[in-house]
PDB file of C-alpha atoms in Angstrom:
ATOM      1  CA  MET A  11     -17.087  -2.618 120.066  1.00 47.00           C
ATOM      2  CA  THR A  12     -21.238  -1.813 120.519  1.00 48.00           C
ATOM      3  CA  THR A  13     -23.266  -2.454 117.231  1.00 49.00           C
ATOM      4  CA  ASP A  14     -26.468   0.853 115.972  1.00 57.00           C
ATOM      5  CA  GLN A  15     -28.618  -1.273 117.231  1.00 57.00           C
ATOM      6  CA  PRO A  16     -27.448  -2.086 121.258  1.00 65.00           C
ATOM      7  CA  THR A  17     -30.678  -3.027 124.120  1.00 69.00           C
ATOM      8  CA  LEU A  18     -28.838  -0.869 127.063  1.00 72.00           C
ATOM      9  CA  ARG A  19     -28.842  -2.407 130.931  1.00 67.00           C
ATOM     10  CA  PRO A  20     -31.688  -2.198 132.731  1.00 68.00           C
ATOM     11  CA  VAL A  21     -32.175   0.542 135.599  1.00 60.00           C
ATOM     12  CA  PRO A  22     -33.859   0.396 138.342  1.00 59.00           C
ATOM     13  CA  PRO A  23     -36.264   3.595 138.840  1.00 62.00           C
ATOM     14  CA  GLY A  24     -36.255   6.764 139.456  1.00 81.00           C
ATOM     15  CA  ARG A  25     -32.147   6.694 137.594  1.00 93.00           C
ATOM     16  CA  THR A  26     -31.041   9.609 134.860  1.00 97.00           C
ATOM     17  CA  VAL A  27     -28.808   9.334 131.798  1.00 98.00           C
ATOM     18  CA  MET A  28     -27.366  12.127 130.637  1.00 98.00           C
ATOM     19  CA  VAL A  29     -28.082  11.618 125.930  1.00 98.00           C
ATOM     20  CA  MET A  30     -24.205  13.160 124.392  1.00 98.00           C
ATOM     21  CA  PRO A  31     -23.603  12.920 121.294  1.00 97.00           C
ATOM     22  CA  THR A  32     -20.086  12.891 120.141  1.00 97.00           C
ATOM     23  CA  TYR A  33     -18.851  13.870 116.450  1.00 95.00           C
ATOM     24  CA  ASN A  34     -14.798  14.050 116.428  1.00 95.00           C
ATOM     25  CA  GLU A  35     -14.328  15.448 120.114  1.00 96.00           C
ATOM     26  CA  ALA A  36     -11.466  12.923 121.633  1.00 97.00           C
ATOM     27  CA  ASP A  37     -10.058  15.846 123.299  1.00 96.00           C
ATOM     28  CA  ASN A  38     -12.787  16.297 125.510  1.00 97.00           C
ATOM     29  CA  LEU A  39     -14.305  13.957 126.084  1.00 98.00           C
ATOM     30  CA  ALA A  40     -12.692  11.656 129.036  1.00 98.00           C
ATOM     31  CA  TRP A  41     -12.390  15.408 130.668  1.00 97.00           C
ATOM     32  CA  ILE A  42     -16.118  15.893 130.347  1.00 98.00           C
ATOM     33  CA  VAL A  43     -17.225  12.336 131.308  1.00 98.00           C
ATOM     34  CA  GLY A  44     -15.015  12.645 134.603  1.00 98.00           C
ATOM     35  CA  ARG A  45     -15.987  15.592 135.232  1.00 98.00           C
ATOM     36  CA  LEU A  46     -20.103  14.469 134.637  1.00 98.00           C
ATOM     37  CA  ARG A  47     -19.223  11.576 137.149  1.00 98.00           C
ATOM     38  CA  THR A  48     -17.793  12.856 140.100  1.00 98.00           C
ATOM     39  CA  ALA A  49     -20.297  16.486 140.286  1.00 97.00           C
ATOM     40  CA  GLN A  50     -22.849  13.617 139.513  1.00 97.00           C
ATOM     41  CA  PRO A  51     -22.614  10.224 140.355  1.00 97.00           C
ATOM     42  CA  ASP A  52     -26.010   8.211 140.236  1.00 97.00           C
ATOM     43  CA  VAL A  53     -26.177   9.639 136.658  1.00 98.00           C
ATOM     44  CA  ASP A  54     -25.192   7.036 133.880  1.00 98.00           C
ATOM     45  CA  VAL A  55     -24.300   8.543 130.203  1.00 98.00           C
ATOM     46  CA  LEU A  56     -25.359   7.051 127.026  1.00 98.00           C
ATOM     47  CA  VAL A  57     -22.684   8.661 124.511  1.00 98.00           C
ATOM     48  CA  VAL A  58     -23.266   8.432 121.233  1.00 98.00           C
ATOM     49  CA  ASP A  59     -21.062   8.359 118.709  1.00 97.00           C
ATOM     50  CA  ASP A  60     -21.019   8.914 114.810  1.00 96.00           C
ATOM     51  CA  GLY A  61     -18.453   7.720 113.489  1.00 95.00           C
ATOM     52  CA  SER A  62     -15.283  10.201 114.685  1.00 96.00           C
ATOM     53  CA  PRO A  63     -12.696   9.618 111.645  1.00 96.00           C
ATOM     54  CA  ASP A  64     -10.523  10.961 115.558  1.00 96.00           C
ATOM     55  CA  GLY A  65     -10.936   7.697 117.869  1.00 96.00           C
ATOM     56  CA  THR A  66     -13.869   9.691 120.311  1.00 97.00           C
ATOM     57  CA  GLY A  67     -15.966   6.189 119.334  1.00 97.00           C
ATOM     58  CA  ARG A  68     -13.189   3.971 120.517  1.00 97.00           C
ATOM     59  CA  LEU A  69     -12.172   6.362 122.891  1.00 98.00           C
ATOM     60  CA  ALA A  70     -16.084   5.279 124.299  1.00 98.00           C
ATOM     61  CA  ASP A  71     -15.958   2.789 124.773  1.00 98.00           C
ATOM     62  CA  GLU A  72     -12.214   2.786 126.915  1.00 98.00           C
ATOM     63  CA  LEU A  73     -14.343   4.441 129.647  1.00 98.00           C
ATOM     64  CA  ALA A  74     -17.058   2.524 129.720  1.00 98.00           C
ATOM     65  CA  ALA A  75     -14.950  -0.589 129.972  1.00 98.00           C
ATOM     66  CA  GLY A  76     -13.954   0.988 133.798  1.00 97.00           C
ATOM     67  CA  ASP A  77     -17.628   2.236 134.415  1.00 98.00           C
ATOM     68  CA  GLU A  78     -20.393   0.512 133.892  1.00 97.00           C
ATOM     69  CA  ALA A  79     -22.474   3.539 134.842  1.00 98.00           C
ATOM     70  CA  ILE A  80     -20.462   4.739 131.404  1.00 98.00           C
ATOM     71  CA  GLN A  81     -22.071   3.087 128.143  1.00 98.00           C
ATOM     72  CA  VAL A  82     -21.928   4.008 124.115  1.00 98.00           C
ATOM     73  CA  VAL A  83     -24.017   4.128 120.979  1.00 97.00           C
ATOM     74  CA  HIS A  84     -21.751   3.885 117.532  1.00 97.00           C
ATOM     75  CA  ARG A  85     -23.665   4.499 114.724  1.00 95.00           C
ATOM     76  CA  THR A  86     -22.649   4.903 111.282  1.00 90.00           C
ATOM     77  CA  VAL A  87     -23.006   8.131 109.718  1.00 85.00           C
ATOM     78  CA  LYS A  88     -23.020  10.986 110.892  1.00 85.00           C
ATOM     79  CA  ALA A  89     -26.439  11.969 109.956  1.00 84.00           C
ATOM     80  CA  GLY A  90     -27.340  15.398 112.798  1.00 88.00           C
ATOM     81  CA  LEU A  91     -27.673  16.120 116.065  1.00 92.00           C
ATOM     82  CA  GLY A  92     -31.343  15.919 116.671  1.00 93.00           C
ATOM     83  CA  ALA A  93     -30.591  11.984 114.889  1.00 93.00           C
ATOM     84  CA  ALA A  94     -27.837  11.375 117.553  1.00 96.00           C
ATOM     85  CA  TYR A  95     -30.348  12.852 120.526  1.00 97.00           C
ATOM     86  CA  LYS A  96     -33.395  11.172 119.000  1.00 96.00           C
ATOM     87  CA  HIS A  97     -31.825   8.227 118.504  1.00 96.00           C
ATOM     88  CA  GLY A  98     -30.299   8.483 122.421  1.00 97.00           C
ATOM     89  CA  PHE A  99     -33.328   9.079 124.019  1.00 98.00           C
ATOM     90  CA  THR A 100     -35.206   6.440 122.314  1.00 97.00           C
ATOM     91  CA  LEU A 101     -33.223   3.795 123.623  1.00 97.00           C
ATOM     92  CA  ALA A 102     -33.216   4.799 126.892  1.00 97.00           C
ATOM     93  CA  LEU A 103     -36.610   4.746 127.196  1.00 97.00           C
ATOM     94  CA  ALA A 104     -36.796   1.160 126.230  1.00 96.00           C
ATOM     95  CA  ALA A 105     -33.592   0.830 129.249  1.00 96.00           C
ATOM     96  CA  GLY A 106     -36.844   2.365 132.542  1.00 95.00           C
ATOM     97  CA  TYR A 107     -34.582   5.428 132.270  1.00 97.00           C
ATOM     98  CA  ASP A 108     -36.913   7.594 134.281  1.00 96.00           C
ATOM     99  CA  VAL A 109     -35.242  11.435 133.937  1.00 97.00           C
ATOM    100  CA  ILE A 110     -32.853  11.515 130.744  1.00 98.00           C
ATOM    101  CA  GLY A 111     -30.952  14.344 129.548  1.00 98.00           C
ATOM    102  CA  GLU A 112     -29.230  16.057 126.947  1.00 98.00           C
ATOM    103  CA  MET A 113     -25.603  17.949 126.956  1.00 98.00           C
ATOM    104  CA  ASP A 114     -22.240  18.596 125.031  1.00 96.00           C
ATOM    105  CA  ALA A 115     -19.356  16.970 124.579  1.00 96.00           C
ATOM    106  CA  ASP A 116     -17.235  19.619 124.503  1.00 95.00           C
ATOM    107  CA  GLY A 117     -17.615  21.602 128.065  1.00 95.00           C
ATOM    108  CA  SER A 118     -19.678  24.626 127.625  1.00 96.00           C
ATOM    109  CA  HIS A 119     -22.368  22.600 129.657  1.00 97.00           C
ATOM    110  CA  GLN A 120     -20.945  22.765 132.592  1.00 98.00           C
ATOM    111  CA  PRO A 121     -21.791  19.453 135.058  1.00 98.00           C
ATOM    112  CA  GLU A 122     -20.730  20.376 138.250  1.00 98.00           C
ATOM    113  CA  GLN A 123     -24.571  22.800 137.264  1.00 97.00           C
ATOM    114  CA  LEU A 124     -26.734  19.937 136.367  1.00 97.00           C
ATOM    115  CA  HIS A 125     -27.938  19.592 139.794  1.00 96.00           C
ATOM    116  CA  LEU A 126     -29.487  23.219 139.484  1.00 96.00           C
ATOM    117  CA  LEU A 127     -31.241  21.086 136.777  1.00 97.00           C
ATOM    118  CA  ARG A 128     -32.261  18.527 138.458  1.00 96.00           C
ATOM    119  CA  GLU A 129     -33.725  20.048 141.085  1.00 95.00           C
ATOM    120  CA  ALA A 130     -35.229  22.029 139.331  1.00 96.00           C
ATOM    121  CA  LEU A 131     -37.529  19.127 137.135  1.00 96.00           C
ATOM    122  CA  ALA A 132     -39.169  18.684 140.402  1.00 93.00           C
ATOM    123  CA  ASP A 133     -41.613  21.139 139.447  1.00 94.00           C
ATOM    124  CA  ALA A 134     -41.588  20.340 135.456  1.00 96.00           C
ATOM    125  CA  ASP A 135     -41.284  18.582 132.382  1.00 96.00           C
ATOM    126  CA  LEU A 136     -38.745  19.617 130.575  1.00 98.00           C
ATOM    127  CA  VAL A 137     -36.495  21.143 132.393  1.00 98.00           C
ATOM    128  CA  ILE A 138     -33.728  23.928 130.240  1.00 98.00           C
ATOM    129  CA  GLY A 139     -30.099  25.530 130.734  1.00 98.00           C
ATOM    130  CA  SER A 140     -30.454  29.376 129.743  1.00 98.00           C
ATOM    131  CA  ARG A 141     -28.453  31.611 128.516  1.00 97.00           C
ATOM    132  CA  TRP A 142     -30.600  34.560 128.440  1.00 97.00           C
ATOM    133  CA  VAL A 143     -32.690  34.188 131.746  1.00 98.00           C
ATOM    134  CA  PRO A 144     -31.708  36.917 134.415  1.00 97.00           C
ATOM    135  CA  GLY A 145     -28.586  34.903 135.915  1.00 98.00           C
ATOM    136  CA  GLY A 146     -27.649  32.946 132.792  1.00 98.00           C
ATOM    137  CA  SER A 147     -24.367  34.290 131.156  1.00 97.00           C
ATOM    138  CA  VAL A 148     -22.028  32.319 127.949  1.00 97.00           C
ATOM    139  CA  VAL A 149     -18.221  32.994 128.501  1.00 96.00           C
ATOM    140  CA  ASN A 150     -15.831  32.968 125.905  1.00 92.00           C
ATOM    141  CA  TRP A 151     -18.542  34.388 122.646  1.00 92.00           C
ATOM    142  CA  PRO A 152     -17.474  37.290 120.734  1.00 91.00           C
ATOM    143  CA  ARG A 153     -20.579  39.864 120.475  1.00 91.00           C
ATOM    144  CA  ARG A 154     -21.745  38.732 117.223  1.00 89.00           C
ATOM    145  CA  ARG A 155     -22.131  35.169 117.975  1.00 88.00           C
ATOM    146  CA  GLU A 156     -24.711  36.582 120.960  1.00 92.00           C
ATOM    147  CA  ALA A 157     -26.229  38.939 119.340  1.00 91.00           C
ATOM    148  CA  LEU A 158     -26.820  35.846 116.538  1.00 86.00           C
ATOM    149  CA  SER A 159     -27.824  34.507 119.314  1.00 90.00           C
ATOM    150  CA  ARG A 160     -30.947  36.365 120.986  1.00 92.00           C
ATOM    151  CA  GLY A 161     -31.868  37.442 117.778  1.00 89.00           C
ATOM    152  CA  GLY A 162     -32.386  34.141 117.160  1.00 88.00           C
ATOM    153  CA  ASN A 163     -34.540  33.387 120.199  1.00 92.00           C
ATOM    154  CA  LEU A 164     -36.047  36.300 119.637  1.00 91.00           C
ATOM    155  CA  TYR A 165     -37.294  35.380 116.656  1.00 86.00           C
ATOM    156  CA  VAL A 166     -38.485  31.995 117.921  1.00 88.00           C
ATOM    157  CA  ARG A 167     -40.871  33.870 120.144  1.00 90.00           C
ATOM    158  CA  MET A 168     -41.718  35.975 117.908  1.00 86.00           C
ATOM    159  CA  LEU A 169     -42.774  33.886 115.172  1.00 84.00           C
ATOM    160  CA  LEU A 170     -44.444  30.813 117.202  1.00 87.00           C
ATOM    161  CA  GLY A 171     -46.071  32.419 119.924  1.00 87.00           C
ATOM    162  CA  VAL A 172     -43.868  30.563 122.717  1.00 91.00           C
ATOM    163  CA  SER A 173     -42.132  32.497 125.861  1.00 94.00           C
ATOM    164  CA  VAL A 174     -39.016  30.312 126.392  1.00 97.00           C
ATOM    165  CA  ARG A 175     -36.124  32.581 126.343  1.00 97.00           C
ATOM    166  CA  ASP A 176     -33.407  29.933 125.432  1.00 97.00           C
ATOM    167  CA  ALA A 177     -35.361  27.280 122.565  1.00 95.00           C
ATOM    168  CA  THR A 178     -32.396  26.627 121.244  1.00 94.00           C
ATOM    169  CA  ALA A 179     -30.146  25.135 124.182  1.00 96.00           C
ATOM    170  CA  GLY A 180     -29.050  22.352 124.820  1.00 96.00           C
ATOM    171  CA  TYR A 181     -28.080  21.507 127.826  1.00 98.00           C
ATOM    172  CA  ARG A 182     -32.021  20.257 128.872  1.00 98.00           C
ATOM    173  CA  LEU A 183     -33.776  17.261 131.339  1.00 98.00           C
ATOM    174  CA  PHE A 184     -36.734  15.510 129.784  1.00 97.00           C
ATOM    175  CA  ARG A 185     -39.136  13.214 132.752  1.00 96.00           C
ATOM    176  CA  ARG A 186     -39.575  10.224 130.635  1.00 96.00           C
ATOM    177  CA  SER A 187     -43.798  11.094 130.870  1.00 96.00           C
ATOM    178  CA  THR A 188     -42.949  13.915 128.296  1.00 97.00           C
ATOM    179  CA  LEU A 189     -40.940  11.546 125.412  1.00 97.00           C
ATOM    180  CA  GLU A 190     -43.641   9.780 125.615  1.00 96.00           C
ATOM    181  CA  THR A 191     -45.941  12.312 125.532  1.00 96.00           C
ATOM    182  CA  ILE A 192     -44.925  14.139 122.526  1.00 95.00           C
ATOM    183  CA  ASP A 193     -44.644  10.776 120.815  1.00 90.00           C
ATOM    184  CA  LEU A 194     -40.748  11.256 120.471  1.00 92.00           C
ATOM    185  CA  ASP A 195     -41.319   8.979 117.008  1.00 90.00           C
ATOM    186  CA  ALA A 196     -43.521  11.393 115.214  1.00 89.00           C
ATOM    187  CA  VAL A 197     -39.882  14.340 115.595  1.00 89.00           C
ATOM    188  CA  GLU A 198     -38.148  14.157 112.165  1.00 82.00           C
ATOM    189  CA  SER A 199     -36.181  17.084 112.574  1.00 82.00           C
ATOM    190  CA  THR A 200     -32.704  15.775 112.376  1.00 81.00           C
ATOM    191  CA  GLY A 201     -30.348  19.231 113.308  1.00 82.00           C
ATOM    192  CA  TYR A 202     -29.951  21.710 115.516  1.00 85.00           C
ATOM    193  CA  VAL A 203     -32.846  22.298 114.637  1.00 88.00           C
ATOM    194  CA  PHE A 204     -34.962  19.716 116.932  1.00 92.00           C
ATOM    195  CA  GLN A 205     -33.932  21.635 120.523  1.00 94.00           C
ATOM    196  CA  THR A 206     -36.428  24.100 119.252  1.00 93.00           C
ATOM    197  CA  ASP A 207     -38.929  21.501 117.971  1.00 93.00           C
ATOM    198  CA  MET A 208     -38.641  19.304 121.432  1.00 96.00           C
ATOM    199  CA  VAL A 209     -39.736  23.074 122.793  1.00 96.00           C
ATOM    200  CA  VAL A 210     -42.680  23.775 120.797  1.00 94.00           C
ATOM    201  CA  ARG A 211     -43.887  19.751 120.622  1.00 94.00           C
ATOM    202  CA  CYS A 212     -44.006  20.173 124.736  1.00 97.00           C
ATOM    203  CA  LEU A 213     -45.971  23.499 125.276  1.00 96.00           C
ATOM    204  CA  ARG A 214     -47.974  22.865 122.017  1.00 93.00           C
ATOM    205  CA  SER A 215     -48.794  19.436 124.721  1.00 96.00           C
ATOM    206  CA  GLY A 216     -49.226  21.688 127.153  1.00 97.00           C
ATOM    207  CA  LEU A 217     -46.184  20.121 129.161  1.00 97.00           C
ATOM    208  CA  ARG A 218     -44.044  22.688 131.562  1.00 97.00           C
ATOM    209  CA  VAL A 219     -41.306  23.977 130.585  1.00 98.00           C
ATOM    210  CA  ARG A 220     -38.767  25.598 133.255  1.00 98.00           C
ATOM    211  CA  GLU A 221     -35.356  27.782 132.856  1.00 98.00           C
ATOM    212  CA  VAL A 222     -32.801  27.590 134.734  1.00 98.00           C
ATOM    213  CA  PRO A 223     -30.034  30.219 134.780  1.00 98.00           C
ATOM    214  CA  ILE A 224     -26.796  28.867 134.261  1.00 98.00           C
ATOM    215  CA  GLU A 225     -23.155  29.719 133.061  1.00 98.00           C
ATOM    216  CA  PHE A 226     -22.402  28.713 129.175  1.00 97.00           C
ATOM    217  CA  VAL A 227     -18.553  27.851 128.188  1.00 96.00           C
ATOM    218  CA  GLU A 228     -17.436  28.415 124.974  1.00 93.00           C
ATOM    219  CA  ARG A 229     -14.981  25.440 124.113  1.00 81.00           C
ATOM    220  CA  VAL A 230     -11.041  25.205 124.082  1.00 77.00           C
ATOM    221  CA  ARG A 231     -10.410  22.121 122.303  1.00 65.00           C
ATOM    222  CA  GLY A 232     -11.568  21.012 119.011  1.00 58.00           C
ATOM    223  CA  ASP A 233     -14.201  23.356 116.882  1.00 62.00           C
ATOM    224  CA  SER A 234     -18.000  24.421 117.268  1.00 57.00           C
ATOM    225  CA  LYS A 235     -20.443  21.968 114.278  1.00 50.00           C
ATOM    226  CA  MET A 236     -22.636  25.033 114.444  1.00 52.00           C
ATOM    227  CA  SER A 237     -21.230  27.061 111.186  1.00 49.00           C
ATOM    228  CA  GLY A 238     -23.750  29.774 108.921  1.00 54.00           C
ATOM    229  CA  LYS A 239     -25.442  26.674 106.999  1.00 56.00           C
ATOM    230  CA  VAL A 240     -26.540  24.602 110.698  1.00 55.00           C
ATOM    231  CA  ALA A 241     -27.549  28.067 111.481  1.00 58.00           C
ATOM    232  CA  SER A 242     -29.496  29.201 108.389  1.00 61.00           C
ATOM    233  CA  GLU A 243     -30.957  25.285 107.835  1.00 66.00           C
ATOM    234  CA  SER A 244     -32.709  26.338 111.549  1.00 60.00           C
ATOM    235  CA  LEU A 245     -34.074  29.629 111.006  1.00 65.00           C
ATOM    236  CA  ARG A 246     -35.088  27.922 106.703  1.00 68.00           C
ATOM    237  CA  ARG A 247     -37.150  25.514 109.260  1.00 67.00           C
ATOM    238  CA  ILE A 248     -38.373  27.150 111.648  1.00 68.00           C
ATOM    239  CA  THR A 249     -39.746  30.617 109.538  1.00 69.00           C
ATOM    240  CA  SER A 250     -41.250  27.342 107.820  1.00 68.00           C
ATOM    241  CA  TRP A 251     -43.330  26.013 111.425  1.00 62.00           C
ATOM    242  CA  GLY A 252     -44.841  29.931 111.921  1.00 59.00           C
ATOM    243  CA  LEU A 253     -45.764  30.418 107.971  1.00 59.00           C
ATOM    244  CA  ARG A 254     -47.964  27.327 108.990  1.00 65.00           C
ATOM    245  CA  GLU A 255     -49.292  28.153 112.182  1.00 63.00           C
ATOM    246  CA  ARG A 256     -50.384  32.065 111.238  1.00 56.00           C
ATOM    247  CA  ARG A 257     -52.022  29.462 107.593  1.00 59.00           C
ATOM    248  CA  GLU A 258     -53.781  27.235 109.894  1.00 61.00           C
ATOM    249  CA  GLN A 259     -54.871  30.529 111.922  1.00 55.00           C
ATOM    250  CA  LEU A 260     -55.642  32.419 109.075  1.00 54.00           C
ATOM    251  CA  PHE A 261     -57.961  29.913 107.842  1.00 61.00           C
ATOM    252  CA  GLY A 262     -59.557  28.426 110.821  1.00 60.00           C
ATOM    253  CA  SER A 263     -60.783  31.586 111.739  1.00 47.00           C
ATOM    254  CA  ARG A 264     -62.397  32.219 109.226  1.00 45.00           C
ATOM    255  CA  GLY A 265     -63.592  28.512 108.719  1.00 43.00           C
ATOM    256  CA  ARG A 266     -65.075  29.674 112.794  1.00 38.00           C
ATOM    257  CA  ARG A 267     -66.964  32.388 111.086  1.00 32.00           C
TER     258      ARG A 267
END
């Protein structure tokens, strides 16, 4: 079993790793990792498990023991999606990866579509697999959930002044230089709002963000980690950022008069 702060194996230049946070995904992990390794055999996998009580971490260790492209880090507390991604990104950067990605462990992000994101990264700093650009879609979502996601993303665009249509999406590829440019250490978001935070930081840094359409498939096994409480927390944080920016713009414009 690995420790909370493992040293990942060095990799040659140009290698890609997908960071996959897990919490109680024992029913899905082997299935989705197997699909990823089949669809993109040159892509490594870093599972970041937040102390899952259902044995997900043990299963991840078993997968890693049989495939040197799979690595695992065990965290002792469930500190949030953003915290898990930040931890995984930090380890991946230290290990020398040039492309670092995100994907869910529940099957909603199809590994068979990862090539679309990899191709788009040729002229981008961050690529997002988007549900809400032309050609994107969701499968097995109730209308209420789709409306909430579309509405939330519209709110982000209007309040923060960004053009990305799916700023909350979690299927992504970052260039190494992107994470270095935005100063990953300065990112404090720990929950789902981490996704929006990262998009905004990239755009504010003048980096190129591209969206490619994907088909998002709702999980068929296990429980979703998204809840009304999580969504409300994200909206509060986004509202706070937007109001702060408006104050800065207002006082800044007054100061220039």
